[in-house]
């Protein structure tokens, strides 16, 4: 999630995300900590990429913060400094990836959205959210039509992220609890 990695809270035109706002409410987070600096990936991404390279891994996954690209969600201007930041990351990942076989995975939505969308729609619970989902399908189609043919390769898909649960005790009610948790988080 960008909030835990990027830092650079409200820097270079970034808007507040739902997590920025949540973490700034006293008592919501232990010791009233927040993600204003976090891992400071925004300022240290080149160092982070060198670490990835030194580990010898073949994949690098990062997220694009909607609040950094579109500070007011769909209600406002595109932030050119946010676009430039992600372009620099992508260019550096491609450069290293081509030389060292590192494949990048870009996540478009990783649980943070511009606060304005949270305020207007209540996140994904709004009956109007289908408009946003249709907009996302439009973006996917735009990428396929305009970029997939340019020898960049790649594909568009979904990341299914779920927790795994195990029995605390070998009892029937524990098995039922594990099954309920898995059904809620993974089997939908």
Tab-separated table of C-alpha atoms in Angstrom:
chain	number	residue	atom	x	y	z
A	1	UNK	CA	0.000	0.000	0.000
A	2	UNK	CA	1.417	3.386	-1.013
A	3	UNK	CA	0.618	4.920	2.339
A	4	UNK	CA	3.066	2.584	4.092
A	5	UNK	CA	5.849	2.978	1.522
A	6	UNK	CA	5.928	6.244	-0.417
A	7	UNK	CA	5.743	8.900	2.259
A	8	UNK	CA	5.968	12.435	0.815
A	9	UNK	CA	2.610	13.319	2.358
A	10	UNK	CA	1.018	16.117	0.306
A	11	UNK	CA	4.336	16.774	-1.504
A	12	UNK	CA	4.532	17.759	-5.160
A	13	UNK	CA	0.791	18.155	-5.593
A	14	UNK	CA	-0.323	14.888	-3.970
A	15	UNK	CA	-3.799	14.996	-2.500
A	16	UNK	CA	-4.821	13.434	0.798
A	17	UNK	CA	-5.749	9.770	0.630
A	18	UNK	CA	-8.241	8.001	2.871
A	19	UNK	CA	-5.303	6.536	4.836
A	20	UNK	CA	-3.614	9.927	5.221
A	21	UNK	CA	-6.772	11.310	6.795
A	22	UNK	CA	-7.409	8.224	8.949
A	23	UNK	CA	-3.862	8.224	10.360
A	24	UNK	CA	-4.016	11.905	11.276
A	25	UNK	CA	-7.004	11.379	13.588
A	26	UNK	CA	-5.572	11.126	17.133
A	27	UNK	CA	-6.053	7.660	18.585
A	28	UNK	CA	-6.623	5.808	15.301
A	29	UNK	CA	-3.042	4.524	15.134
A	30	UNK	CA	-0.828	3.443	18.033
A	31	UNK	CA	1.415	6.308	19.197
A	32	UNK	CA	-0.414	8.550	16.694
A	33	UNK	CA	2.046	7.496	13.988
A	34	UNK	CA	1.293	8.202	10.335
A	35	UNK	CA	2.684	7.598	6.861
A	36	UNK	CA	3.925	11.131	6.225
A	37	UNK	CA	7.463	9.802	5.722
A	38	UNK	CA	6.902	6.010	5.839
A	39	UNK	CA	9.731	4.192	3.997
A	40	UNK	CA	10.327	7.416	2.036
A	41	UNK	CA	10.188	5.554	-1.278
A	42	UNK	CA	9.225	8.820	-2.968
A	43	UNK	CA	12.683	10.246	-2.279
A	44	UNK	CA	14.656	6.989	-2.103
A	45	UNK	CA	13.252	4.856	-4.913
A	46	UNK	CA	16.642	4.668	-6.678
A	47	UNK	CA	18.180	3.236	-3.497
A	48	UNK	CA	15.245	0.823	-3.230
A	49	UNK	CA	15.810	-0.359	-6.796
A	50	UNK	CA	19.498	-0.936	-6.068
A	51	UNK	CA	18.480	-3.080	-3.093
A	52	UNK	CA	16.074	-5.060	-5.307
A	53	UNK	CA	18.891	-5.503	-7.808
A	54	UNK	CA	21.356	-6.621	-5.099
A	55	UNK	CA	18.921	-9.266	-3.850
A	56	UNK	CA	18.945	-10.979	-7.221
A	57	UNK	CA	15.154	-11.175	-7.391
A	58	UNK	CA	13.380	-11.298	-10.736
A	59	UNK	CA	10.276	-9.258	-9.862
A	60	UNK	CA	9.511	-5.812	-8.485
A	61	UNK	CA	5.978	-4.850	-7.503
A	62	UNK	CA	4.992	-1.282	-6.770
A	63	UNK	CA	1.762	0.652	-6.509
A	64	UNK	CA	0.587	3.864	-8.083
A	65	UNK	CA	-1.149	6.190	-5.643
A	66	UNK	CA	-4.361	7.501	-7.123
A	67	UNK	CA	-4.071	10.515	-4.787
A	68	UNK	CA	-0.661	11.374	-6.268
A	69	UNK	CA	-1.899	11.191	-9.895
A	70	UNK	CA	-5.416	12.588	-9.436
A	71	UNK	CA	-5.290	14.477	-6.108
A	72	UNK	CA	-9.059	15.038	-6.063
A	73	UNK	CA	-10.002	11.687	-7.516
A	74	UNK	CA	-11.954	12.223	-10.684
A	75	UNK	CA	-12.785	15.817	-9.737
A	76	UNK	CA	-9.833	17.910	-10.768
A	77	UNK	CA	-6.639	18.141	-12.689
A	78	UNK	CA	-3.992	15.503	-13.274
A	79	UNK	CA	-0.861	16.095	-11.200
A	80	UNK	CA	2.068	16.205	-13.688
A	81	UNK	CA	4.643	15.768	-10.905
A	82	UNK	CA	2.929	12.548	-9.858
A	83	UNK	CA	2.997	11.268	-13.436
A	84	UNK	CA	6.689	12.211	-13.684
A	85	UNK	CA	7.507	10.339	-10.452
A	86	UNK	CA	5.946	7.084	-11.653
A	87	UNK	CA	7.477	7.487	-15.123
A	88	UNK	CA	10.916	7.740	-13.491
A	89	UNK	CA	10.293	4.579	-11.484
A	90	UNK	CA	9.056	2.696	-14.553
A	91	UNK	CA	11.978	3.860	-16.698
A	92	UNK	CA	14.476	2.787	-14.028
A	93	UNK	CA	12.753	-0.561	-13.491
A	94	UNK	CA	12.720	-1.181	-17.253
A	95	UNK	CA	16.398	-0.248	-17.540
A	96	UNK	CA	17.423	-2.571	-14.714
A	97	UNK	CA	14.894	-5.194	-15.732
A	98	UNK	CA	16.157	-5.430	-19.276
A	99	UNK	CA	19.724	-5.790	-18.023
A	100	UNK	CA	19.035	-8.127	-15.113
A	101	UNK	CA	15.782	-9.891	-15.945
A	102	UNK	CA	13.658	-8.017	-13.403
A	103	UNK	CA	9.977	-7.968	-14.303
A	104	UNK	CA	7.817	-5.175	-12.925
A	105	UNK	CA	4.282	-5.503	-11.619
A	106	UNK	CA	2.303	-2.293	-11.240
A	107	UNK	CA	-0.693	-2.151	-8.913
A	108	UNK	CA	-3.201	0.572	-9.728
A	109	UNK	CA	-5.364	0.309	-6.590
A	110	UNK	CA	-3.858	-0.876	-3.326
A	111	UNK	CA	-6.436	0.167	-0.748
A	112	UNK	CA	-5.790	3.895	-0.832
A	113	UNK	CA	-7.985	6.352	-2.687
A	114	UNK	CA	-8.210	10.134	-2.737
A	115	UNK	CA	-10.097	11.335	0.336
A	116	UNK	CA	-12.495	13.242	-1.887
A	117	UNK	CA	-13.737	9.950	-3.358
A	118	UNK	CA	-14.078	8.499	0.125
A	119	UNK	CA	-16.145	11.541	1.163
A	120	UNK	CA	-18.362	11.519	-1.932
A	121	UNK	CA	-18.870	7.790	-2.406
A	122	UNK	CA	-18.003	6.027	0.841
A	123	UNK	CA	-15.348	4.026	-0.955
A	124	UNK	CA	-16.591	0.835	-2.657
A	125	UNK	CA	-19.885	0.739	-0.741
A	126	UNK	CA	-21.697	3.382	-2.773
A	127	UNK	CA	-24.417	2.352	-5.210
A	128	UNK	CA	-22.706	4.763	-7.645
A	129	UNK	CA	-19.431	2.829	-7.564
A	130	UNK	CA	-20.346	1.013	-10.765
A	131	UNK	CA	-19.501	4.267	-12.575
A	132	UNK	CA	-15.940	4.097	-11.208
A	133	UNK	CA	-15.664	0.412	-12.118
A	134	UNK	CA	-16.804	1.164	-15.677
A	135	UNK	CA	-14.212	3.963	-15.783
A	136	UNK	CA	-11.532	1.441	-14.739
A	137	UNK	CA	-12.599	-0.900	-17.547
A	138	UNK	CA	-12.246	2.057	-19.902
A	139	UNK	CA	-8.688	2.652	-18.680
A	140	UNK	CA	-7.819	-1.013	-19.225
A	141	UNK	CA	-9.157	-0.827	-22.776
A	142	UNK	CA	-7.207	2.391	-23.388
A	143	UNK	CA	-3.987	0.726	-22.226
A	144	UNK	CA	-4.635	-2.326	-24.387
A	145	UNK	CA	-5.367	-0.245	-27.471
A	146	UNK	CA	-2.572	2.289	-27.061
A	147	UNK	CA	0.303	0.510	-25.342
A	148	UNK	CA	0.153	-3.269	-25.570
A	149	UNK	CA	1.176	-3.213	-29.239
A	150	UNK	CA	4.335	-1.166	-28.566
A	151	UNK	CA	6.622	-4.115	-27.772
A	152	UNK	CA	6.324	-3.400	-24.061
A	153	UNK	CA	4.698	-6.752	-23.559
A	154	UNK	CA	2.930	-7.348	-20.309
A	155	UNK	CA	-0.650	-8.035	-19.466
A	156	UNK	CA	-3.421	-6.658	-17.315
A	157	UNK	CA	-4.933	-8.700	-14.522
A	158	UNK	CA	-6.055	-8.705	-10.928
A	159	UNK	CA	-4.082	-9.402	-7.773
A	160	UNK	CA	-6.083	-11.609	-5.445
A	161	UNK	CA	-4.741	-10.767	-2.013
A	162	UNK	CA	-5.929	-12.826	0.921
A	163	UNK	CA	-4.809	-13.914	4.347
A	164	UNK	CA	-4.287	-17.554	5.221
A	165	UNK	CA	-5.727	-18.961	8.424
A	166	UNK	CA	-4.814	-22.026	10.445
A	167	UNK	CA	-6.365	-23.812	13.364
A	168	UNK	CA	-5.562	-22.595	16.833
A	169	UNK	CA	-6.763	-25.927	18.260
A	170	UNK	CA	-7.982	-29.109	16.598
A	171	UNK	CA	-11.617	-28.449	17.485
A	172	UNK	CA	-14.677	-28.336	15.273
A	173	UNK	CA	-15.510	-24.705	16.159
A	174	UNK	CA	-11.952	-23.673	15.218
A	175	UNK	CA	-12.327	-25.462	11.853
A	176	UNK	CA	-15.603	-23.620	11.301
A	177	UNK	CA	-13.989	-20.285	12.211
A	178	UNK	CA	-11.142	-20.894	9.746
A	179	UNK	CA	-13.636	-21.831	7.012
A	180	UNK	CA	-15.717	-18.699	7.683
A	181	UNK	CA	-12.626	-16.469	7.572
A	182	UNK	CA	-11.437	-18.062	4.324
A	183	UNK	CA	-14.901	-17.801	2.799
A	184	UNK	CA	-15.134	-14.137	3.728
A	185	UNK	CA	-11.661	-13.169	2.511
A	186	UNK	CA	-10.928	-15.505	-0.370
A	187	UNK	CA	-13.848	-17.538	-1.679
A	188	UNK	CA	-16.175	-14.749	-2.705
